[in-house]
Coordinates of N, CA and C and ligand atoms in Angstrom, one line a residue:
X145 N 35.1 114.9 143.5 CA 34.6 113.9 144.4 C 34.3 114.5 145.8
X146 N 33.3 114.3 146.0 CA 32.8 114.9 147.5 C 33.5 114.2 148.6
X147 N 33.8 114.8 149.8 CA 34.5 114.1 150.9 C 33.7 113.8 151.7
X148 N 33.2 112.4 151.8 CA 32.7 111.6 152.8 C 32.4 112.1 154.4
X149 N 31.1 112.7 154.8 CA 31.7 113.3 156.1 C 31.8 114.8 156.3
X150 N 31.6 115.4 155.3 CA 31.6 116.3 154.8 C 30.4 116.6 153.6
X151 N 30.4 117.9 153.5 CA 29.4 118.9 152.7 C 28.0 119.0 152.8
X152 N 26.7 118.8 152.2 CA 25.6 119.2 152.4 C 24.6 118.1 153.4
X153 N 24.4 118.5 154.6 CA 23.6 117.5 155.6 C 22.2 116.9 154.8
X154 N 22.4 115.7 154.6 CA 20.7 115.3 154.4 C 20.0 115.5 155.3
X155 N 19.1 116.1 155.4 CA 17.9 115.7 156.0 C 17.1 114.6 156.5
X156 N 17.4 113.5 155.9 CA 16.2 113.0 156.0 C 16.8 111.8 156.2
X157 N 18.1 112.0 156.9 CA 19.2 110.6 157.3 C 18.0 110.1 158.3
X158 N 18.7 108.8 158.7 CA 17.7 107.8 160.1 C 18.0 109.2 161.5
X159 N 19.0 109.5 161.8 CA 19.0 110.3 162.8 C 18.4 111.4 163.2
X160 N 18.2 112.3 161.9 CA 17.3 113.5 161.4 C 16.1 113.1 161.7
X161 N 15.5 111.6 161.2 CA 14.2 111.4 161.5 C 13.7 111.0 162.6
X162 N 14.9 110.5 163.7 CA 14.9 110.1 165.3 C 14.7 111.3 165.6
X163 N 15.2 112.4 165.4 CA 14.9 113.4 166.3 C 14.0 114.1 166.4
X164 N 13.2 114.3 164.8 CA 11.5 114.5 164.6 C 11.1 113.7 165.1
X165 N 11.5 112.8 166.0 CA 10.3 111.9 166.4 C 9.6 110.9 165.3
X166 N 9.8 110.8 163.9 CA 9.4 110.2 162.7 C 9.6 108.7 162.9
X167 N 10.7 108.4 163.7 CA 11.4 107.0 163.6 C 11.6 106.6 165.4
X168 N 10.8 105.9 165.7 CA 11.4 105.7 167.4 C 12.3 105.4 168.0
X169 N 12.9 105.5 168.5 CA 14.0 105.5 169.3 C 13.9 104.9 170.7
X170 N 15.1 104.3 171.6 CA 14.7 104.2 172.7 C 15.7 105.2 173.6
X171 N 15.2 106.3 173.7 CA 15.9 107.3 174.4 C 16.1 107.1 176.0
X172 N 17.1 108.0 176.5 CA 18.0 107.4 177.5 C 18.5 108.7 178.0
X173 N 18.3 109.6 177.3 CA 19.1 111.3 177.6 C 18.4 112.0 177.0
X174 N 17.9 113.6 177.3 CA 17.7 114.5 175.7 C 18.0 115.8 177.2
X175 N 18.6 117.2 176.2 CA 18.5 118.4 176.4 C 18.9 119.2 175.3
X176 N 18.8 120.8 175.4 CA 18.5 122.0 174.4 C 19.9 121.3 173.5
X177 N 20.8 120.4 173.6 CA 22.0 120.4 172.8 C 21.8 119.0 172.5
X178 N 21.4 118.0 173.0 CA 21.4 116.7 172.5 C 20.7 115.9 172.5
X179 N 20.4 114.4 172.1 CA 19.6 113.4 172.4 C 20.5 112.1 172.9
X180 N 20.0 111.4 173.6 CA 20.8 109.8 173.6 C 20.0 108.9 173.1
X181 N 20.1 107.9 172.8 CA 19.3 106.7 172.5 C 20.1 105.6 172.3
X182 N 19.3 104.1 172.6 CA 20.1 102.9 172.6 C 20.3 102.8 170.7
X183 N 21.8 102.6 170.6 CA 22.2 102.1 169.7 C 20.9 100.3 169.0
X184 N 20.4 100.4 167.4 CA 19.6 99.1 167.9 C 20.8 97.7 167.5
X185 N 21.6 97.9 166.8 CA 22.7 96.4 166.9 C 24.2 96.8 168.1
X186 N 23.3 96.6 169.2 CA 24.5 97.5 170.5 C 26.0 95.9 170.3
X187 N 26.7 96.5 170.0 CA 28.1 96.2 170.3 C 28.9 95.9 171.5
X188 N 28.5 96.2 172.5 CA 28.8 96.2 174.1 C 27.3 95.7 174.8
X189 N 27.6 95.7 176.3 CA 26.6 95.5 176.9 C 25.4 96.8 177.4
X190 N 26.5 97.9 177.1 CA 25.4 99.0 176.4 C 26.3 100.3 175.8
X191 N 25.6 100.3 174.7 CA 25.9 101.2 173.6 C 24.9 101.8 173.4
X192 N 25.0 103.3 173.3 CA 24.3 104.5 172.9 C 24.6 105.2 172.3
X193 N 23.8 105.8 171.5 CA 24.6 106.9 170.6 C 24.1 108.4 171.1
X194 N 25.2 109.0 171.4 CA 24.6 110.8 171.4 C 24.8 111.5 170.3
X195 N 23.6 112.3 169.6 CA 24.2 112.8 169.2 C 23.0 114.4 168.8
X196 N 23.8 115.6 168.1 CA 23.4 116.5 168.8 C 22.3 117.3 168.2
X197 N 21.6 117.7 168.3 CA 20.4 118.5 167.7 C 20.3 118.9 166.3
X198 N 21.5 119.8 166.0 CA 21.6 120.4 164.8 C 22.3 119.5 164.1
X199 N 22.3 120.4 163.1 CA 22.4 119.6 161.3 C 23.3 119.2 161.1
X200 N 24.7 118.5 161.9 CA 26.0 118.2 161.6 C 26.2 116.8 161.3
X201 N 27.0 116.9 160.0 CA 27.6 115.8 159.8 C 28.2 114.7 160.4
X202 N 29.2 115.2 160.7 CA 30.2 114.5 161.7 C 31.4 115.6 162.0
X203 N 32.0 114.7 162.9 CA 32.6 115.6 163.8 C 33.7 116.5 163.2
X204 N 34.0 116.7 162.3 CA 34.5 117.4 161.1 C 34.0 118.6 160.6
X205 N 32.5 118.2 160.4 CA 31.2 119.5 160.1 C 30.8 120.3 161.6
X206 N 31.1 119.7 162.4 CA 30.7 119.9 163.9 C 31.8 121.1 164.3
X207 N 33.0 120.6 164.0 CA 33.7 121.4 164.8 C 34.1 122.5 164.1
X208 N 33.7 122.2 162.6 CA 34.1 123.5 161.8 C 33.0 124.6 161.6
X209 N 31.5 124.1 161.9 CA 30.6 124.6 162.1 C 30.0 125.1 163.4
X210 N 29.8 124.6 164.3 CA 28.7 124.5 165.4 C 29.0 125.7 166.4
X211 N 28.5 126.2 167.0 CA 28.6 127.5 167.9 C 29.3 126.9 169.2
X212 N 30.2 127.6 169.7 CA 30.8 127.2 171.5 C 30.3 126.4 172.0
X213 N 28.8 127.2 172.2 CA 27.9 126.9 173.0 C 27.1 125.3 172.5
X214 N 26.8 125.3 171.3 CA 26.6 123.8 170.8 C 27.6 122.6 171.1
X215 N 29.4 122.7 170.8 CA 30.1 122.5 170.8 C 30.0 121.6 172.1
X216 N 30.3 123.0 173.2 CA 30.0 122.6 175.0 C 28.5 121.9 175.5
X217 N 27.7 122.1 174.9 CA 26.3 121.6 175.1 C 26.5 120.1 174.9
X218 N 27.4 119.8 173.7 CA 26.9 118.5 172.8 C 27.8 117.7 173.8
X219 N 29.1 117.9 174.1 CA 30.2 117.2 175.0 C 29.7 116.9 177.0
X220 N 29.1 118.1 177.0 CA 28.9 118.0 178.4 C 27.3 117.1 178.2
X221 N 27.2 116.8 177.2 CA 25.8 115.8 177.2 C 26.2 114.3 177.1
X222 N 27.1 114.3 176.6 CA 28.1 112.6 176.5 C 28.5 112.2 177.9
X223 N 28.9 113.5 178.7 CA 29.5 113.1 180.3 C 28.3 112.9 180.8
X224 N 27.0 113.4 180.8 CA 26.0 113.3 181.3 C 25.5 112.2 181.1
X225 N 25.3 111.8 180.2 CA 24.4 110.6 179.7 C 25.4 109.1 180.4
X226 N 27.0 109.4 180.2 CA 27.7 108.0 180.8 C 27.8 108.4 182.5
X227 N 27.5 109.5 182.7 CA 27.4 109.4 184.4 C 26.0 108.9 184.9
X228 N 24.9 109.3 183.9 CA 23.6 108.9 184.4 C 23.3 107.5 183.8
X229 N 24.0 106.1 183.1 CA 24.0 105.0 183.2 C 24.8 104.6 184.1
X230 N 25.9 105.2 184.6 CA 26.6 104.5 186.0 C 28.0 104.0 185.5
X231 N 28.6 104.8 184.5 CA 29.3 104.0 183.6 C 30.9 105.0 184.2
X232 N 30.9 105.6 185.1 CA 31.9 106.3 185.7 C 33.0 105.6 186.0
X233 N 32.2 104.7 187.1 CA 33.2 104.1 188.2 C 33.6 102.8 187.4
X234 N 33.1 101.7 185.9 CA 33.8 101.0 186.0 C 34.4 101.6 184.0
X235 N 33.7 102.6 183.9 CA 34.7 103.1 182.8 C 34.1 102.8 181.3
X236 N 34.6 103.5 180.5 CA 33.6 103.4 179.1 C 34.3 103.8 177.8
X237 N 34.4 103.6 176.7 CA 34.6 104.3 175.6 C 33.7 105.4 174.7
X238 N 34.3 106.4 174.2 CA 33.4 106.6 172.9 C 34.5 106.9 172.0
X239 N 33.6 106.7 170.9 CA 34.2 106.6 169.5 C 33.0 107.6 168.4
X240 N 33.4 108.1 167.7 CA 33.0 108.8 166.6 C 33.9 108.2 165.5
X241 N 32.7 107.9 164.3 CA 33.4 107.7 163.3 C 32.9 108.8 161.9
X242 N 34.2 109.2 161.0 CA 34.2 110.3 160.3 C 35.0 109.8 159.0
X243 N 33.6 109.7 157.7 CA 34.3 109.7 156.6 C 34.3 107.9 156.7
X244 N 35.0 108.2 155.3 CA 35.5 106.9 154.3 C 35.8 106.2 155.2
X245 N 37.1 106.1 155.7 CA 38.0 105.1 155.7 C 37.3 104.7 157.6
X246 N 36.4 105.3 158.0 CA 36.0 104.8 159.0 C 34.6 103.6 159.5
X247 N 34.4 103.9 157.9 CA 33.7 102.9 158.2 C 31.9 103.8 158.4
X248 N 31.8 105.2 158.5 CA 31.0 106.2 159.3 C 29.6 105.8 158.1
X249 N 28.6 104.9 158.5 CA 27.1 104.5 157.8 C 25.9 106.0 157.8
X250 N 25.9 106.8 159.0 CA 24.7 107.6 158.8 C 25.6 109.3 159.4
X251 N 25.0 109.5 158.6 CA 25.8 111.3 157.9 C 25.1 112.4 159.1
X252 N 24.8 111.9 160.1 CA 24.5 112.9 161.4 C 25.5 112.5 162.2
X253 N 26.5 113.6 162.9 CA 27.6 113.2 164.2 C 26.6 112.5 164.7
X254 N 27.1 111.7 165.3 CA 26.9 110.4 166.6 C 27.9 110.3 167.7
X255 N 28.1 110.1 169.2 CA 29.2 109.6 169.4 C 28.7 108.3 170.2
X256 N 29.3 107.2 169.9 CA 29.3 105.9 170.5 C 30.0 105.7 171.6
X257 N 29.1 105.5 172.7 CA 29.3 104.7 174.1 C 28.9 104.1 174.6
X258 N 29.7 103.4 174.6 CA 30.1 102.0 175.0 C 30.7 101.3 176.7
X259 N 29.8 100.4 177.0 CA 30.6 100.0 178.4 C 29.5 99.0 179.0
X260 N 29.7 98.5 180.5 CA 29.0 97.3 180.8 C 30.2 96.3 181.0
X261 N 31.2 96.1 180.4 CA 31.9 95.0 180.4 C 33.4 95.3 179.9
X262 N 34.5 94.8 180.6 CA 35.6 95.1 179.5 C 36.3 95.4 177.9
X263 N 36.2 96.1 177.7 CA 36.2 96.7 176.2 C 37.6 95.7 175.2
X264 N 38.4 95.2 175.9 CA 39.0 95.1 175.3 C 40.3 95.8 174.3
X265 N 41.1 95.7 173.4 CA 41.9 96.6 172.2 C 41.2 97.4 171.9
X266 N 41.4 98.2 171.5 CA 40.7 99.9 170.7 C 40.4 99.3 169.2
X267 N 41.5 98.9 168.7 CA 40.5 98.4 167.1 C 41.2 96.8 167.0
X268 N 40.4 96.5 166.3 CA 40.3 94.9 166.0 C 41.3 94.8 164.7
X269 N 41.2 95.5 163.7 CA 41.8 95.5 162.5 C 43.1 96.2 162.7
X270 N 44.0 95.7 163.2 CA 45.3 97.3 162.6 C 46.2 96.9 161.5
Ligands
AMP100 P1 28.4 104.5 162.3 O1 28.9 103.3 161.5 O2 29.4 105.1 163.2 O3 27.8 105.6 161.3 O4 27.3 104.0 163.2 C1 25.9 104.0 162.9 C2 25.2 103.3 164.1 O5 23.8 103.6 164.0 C3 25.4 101.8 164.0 O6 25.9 101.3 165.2 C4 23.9 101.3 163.9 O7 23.6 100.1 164.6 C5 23.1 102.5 164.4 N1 21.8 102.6 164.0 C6 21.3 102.6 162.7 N2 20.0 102.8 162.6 C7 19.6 103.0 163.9 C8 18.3 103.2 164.5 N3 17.2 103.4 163.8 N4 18.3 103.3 165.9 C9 19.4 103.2 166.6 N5 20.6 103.0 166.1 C10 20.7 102.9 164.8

Protein backbone atom coordinates (compact mmCIF):
# COMPACT_ATOMS: atom_id res chain seq x y z
CA UNK A 1 0.00 0.00 0.00
CA UNK A 2 1.42 3.33 -0.91
CA UNK A 3 1.74 5.91 1.92
CA UNK A 4 -0.50 8.82 1.44
CA UNK A 5 1.80 11.90 1.12
CA UNK A 6 4.33 10.15 -0.13
CA UNK A 7 5.94 8.60 -3.41
CA UNK A 8 5.49 9.62 -7.10
CA UNK A 9 4.26 13.53 -7.48
CA UNK A 10 1.40 13.91 -9.95
CA UNK A 11 1.62 16.32 -12.15
CA UNK A 12 -1.25 17.33 -13.07
CA UNK A 13 -2.67 17.82 -9.33
CA UNK A 14 -4.94 21.43 -9.17
CA UNK A 15 -1.68 23.00 -7.70
CA UNK A 16 0.75 21.85 -10.43
CA UNK A 17 -1.84 23.39 -12.80
CA UNK A 18 -1.97 26.81 -10.69
CA UNK A 19 1.38 27.23 -11.13
CA UNK A 20 1.49 26.69 -15.03
CA UNK A 21 -0.82 29.14 -14.95
CA UNK A 22 -3.52 26.39 -16.51
CA UNK A 23 -5.97 27.03 -13.67
CA UNK A 24 -6.36 30.76 -12.15
CA UNK A 25 -5.54 31.57 -9.08
CA UNK A 26 -5.83 34.67 -7.04
CA UNK A 27 -2.30 35.29 -6.27
CA UNK A 28 -1.11 37.43 -3.37
CA UNK A 29 2.87 36.48 -3.24
CA UNK A 30 5.20 34.67 -5.93
CA UNK A 31 9.23 34.39 -5.96
CA UNK A 32 12.16 31.97 -7.48
CA UNK A 33 10.87 29.46 -4.39
CA UNK A 34 7.19 29.99 -4.08
CA UNK A 35 3.73 31.14 -4.89
CA UNK A 36 0.69 32.40 -2.57
CA UNK A 37 -2.76 32.48 -3.46
CA UNK A 38 -6.18 32.87 -1.82
CA UNK A 39 -7.27 29.63 -0.56
CA UNK A 40 -11.07 29.40 -2.75
CA UNK A 41 -13.30 27.82 0.35
CA UNK A 42 -11.15 30.28 2.91
CA UNK A 43 -11.79 29.04 6.48
CA UNK A 44 -10.69 32.31 8.33
CA UNK A 45 -11.12 35.73 7.33
CA UNK A 46 -8.04 35.19 5.19
CA UNK A 47 -6.52 32.04 4.24
CA UNK A 48 -3.92 31.46 1.72
CA UNK A 49 -2.10 28.81 0.70
CA UNK A 50 1.80 28.90 0.02
CA UNK A 51 3.11 26.71 -1.55
CA UNK A 52 6.44 25.99 -3.27
CA UNK A 53 7.60 25.67 -6.91
CA UNK A 54 8.90 22.24 -7.23
CA UNK A 55 7.44 18.92 -7.29
CA UNK A 56 6.81 18.07 -3.58
CA UNK A 57 4.34 16.26 -2.10
CA UNK A 58 4.00 17.33 1.23
CA UNK A 59 6.00 18.22 3.81
CA UNK A 60 7.41 14.77 4.24
CA UNK A 61 8.54 14.74 0.38
CA UNK A 62 9.81 18.27 1.03
CA UNK A 63 11.90 17.76 3.69
CA UNK A 64 13.36 14.54 2.63
CA UNK A 65 13.85 15.88 -0.85
CA UNK A 66 14.19 19.64 -1.53
CA UNK A 67 17.66 21.43 -1.51
CA UNK A 68 18.60 24.06 1.70
CA UNK A 69 18.16 26.45 -0.44
CA UNK A 70 14.44 25.42 -1.57
CA UNK A 71 13.77 24.43 1.93
CA UNK A 72 14.92 28.29 3.12
CA UNK A 73 13.37 29.87 0.04
CA UNK A 74 9.89 28.03 0.67
CA UNK A 75 9.81 29.11 4.66
CA UNK A 76 11.17 32.62 4.31
CA UNK A 77 8.17 32.96 1.63
CA UNK A 78 5.38 31.99 4.38
CA UNK A 79 7.06 34.98 6.64
CA UNK A 80 6.82 37.11 3.73
CA UNK A 81 3.65 36.62 2.47
CA UNK A 82 1.98 36.90 6.43
CA UNK A 83 4.13 40.07 6.94
CA UNK A 84 2.94 41.46 3.57
CA UNK A 85 -0.93 40.89 4.53
CA UNK A 86 -0.31 42.66 7.87
CA UNK A 87 -0.87 39.57 9.73
CA UNK A 88 2.25 40.16 12.22
CA UNK A 89 0.97 42.36 14.76
CA UNK A 90 -2.39 40.68 15.38
CA UNK A 91 -0.98 37.07 14.66
CA UNK A 92 -1.77 33.97 12.49
CA UNK A 93 -1.59 30.27 12.04
CA UNK A 94 -0.27 27.88 9.55
CA UNK A 95 -0.93 24.35 9.26
CA UNK A 96 0.22 21.75 6.71
CA UNK A 97 -1.60 18.79 6.27
CA UNK A 98 0.38 15.34 5.48
CA UNK A 99 -1.11 12.03 4.60
CA UNK A 100 -4.10 9.93 5.61
CA UNK A 101 -5.08 10.61 8.79
CA UNK A 102 -4.86 14.44 8.10
CA UNK A 103 -7.28 14.85 6.19
CA UNK A 104 -4.32 16.24 3.29
CA UNK A 105 -6.97 16.56 -0.38
CA UNK A 106 -4.21 17.77 -3.05
CA UNK A 107 -0.70 15.92 -3.27
CA UNK A 108 1.39 19.37 -3.67
CA UNK A 109 2.92 20.76 -0.13
CA UNK A 110 0.71 23.73 0.72
CA UNK A 111 1.05 25.61 3.92
CA UNK A 112 -2.25 27.23 5.22
CA UNK A 113 -2.49 30.70 6.60
CA UNK A 114 -4.71 31.69 8.37
CA UNK A 115 -5.74 34.98 10.28
CA UNK A 116 -8.06 38.23 10.26
CA UNK A 117 -9.77 37.18 13.36
CA UNK A 118 -9.29 35.03 16.48
CA UNK A 119 -8.43 31.49 15.59
CA UNK A 120 -9.71 30.01 18.29
CA UNK A 121 -8.53 25.85 19.64
CA UNK A 122 -5.92 24.35 17.21
CA UNK A 123 -8.20 21.36 16.33
CA UNK A 124 -11.84 21.00 16.67
CA UNK A 125 -11.89 17.08 16.81
CA UNK A 126 -9.60 15.63 19.62
P1 LIG B 1 -5.67 20.16 2.18
O1 LIG B 1 -6.92 19.51 2.69
O2 LIG B 1 -4.72 20.56 3.27
O3 LIG B 1 -5.03 19.36 1.07
O4 LIG B 1 -6.14 21.55 1.57
C1 LIG B 1 -6.44 21.77 0.24
C2 LIG B 1 -6.97 23.17 0.14
O5 LIG B 1 -6.95 23.55 -1.22
C3 LIG B 1 -8.43 23.33 0.62
O6 LIG B 1 -8.46 24.32 1.65
C4 LIG B 1 -9.17 23.79 -0.64
O7 LIG B 1 -10.20 24.72 -0.38
C5 LIG B 1 -8.05 24.39 -1.46
N1 LIG B 1 -8.25 24.42 -2.91
C6 LIG B 1 -8.65 23.40 -3.71
N2 LIG B 1 -8.70 23.79 -4.99
C7 LIG B 1 -8.32 25.09 -5.01
C8 LIG B 1 -8.15 26.06 -6.03
N3 LIG B 1 -8.39 25.79 -7.32
N4 LIG B 1 -7.74 27.30 -5.68
C9 LIG B 1 -7.48 27.60 -4.39
N5 LIG B 1 -7.61 26.72 -3.38
C10 LIG B 1 -8.02 25.49 -3.68
Amino acid sequence: MPVKGLGEYDTNNIFARILRGEIPSKRVYEDDFAIAFHDIAPQAPIHVLVIPRGPYISIADFTAKASDAEIAGFFRAVGHVAKALELEAPGYRILSNMGEHSGQEVPHLHVHLFGGKPLGAMLVNR
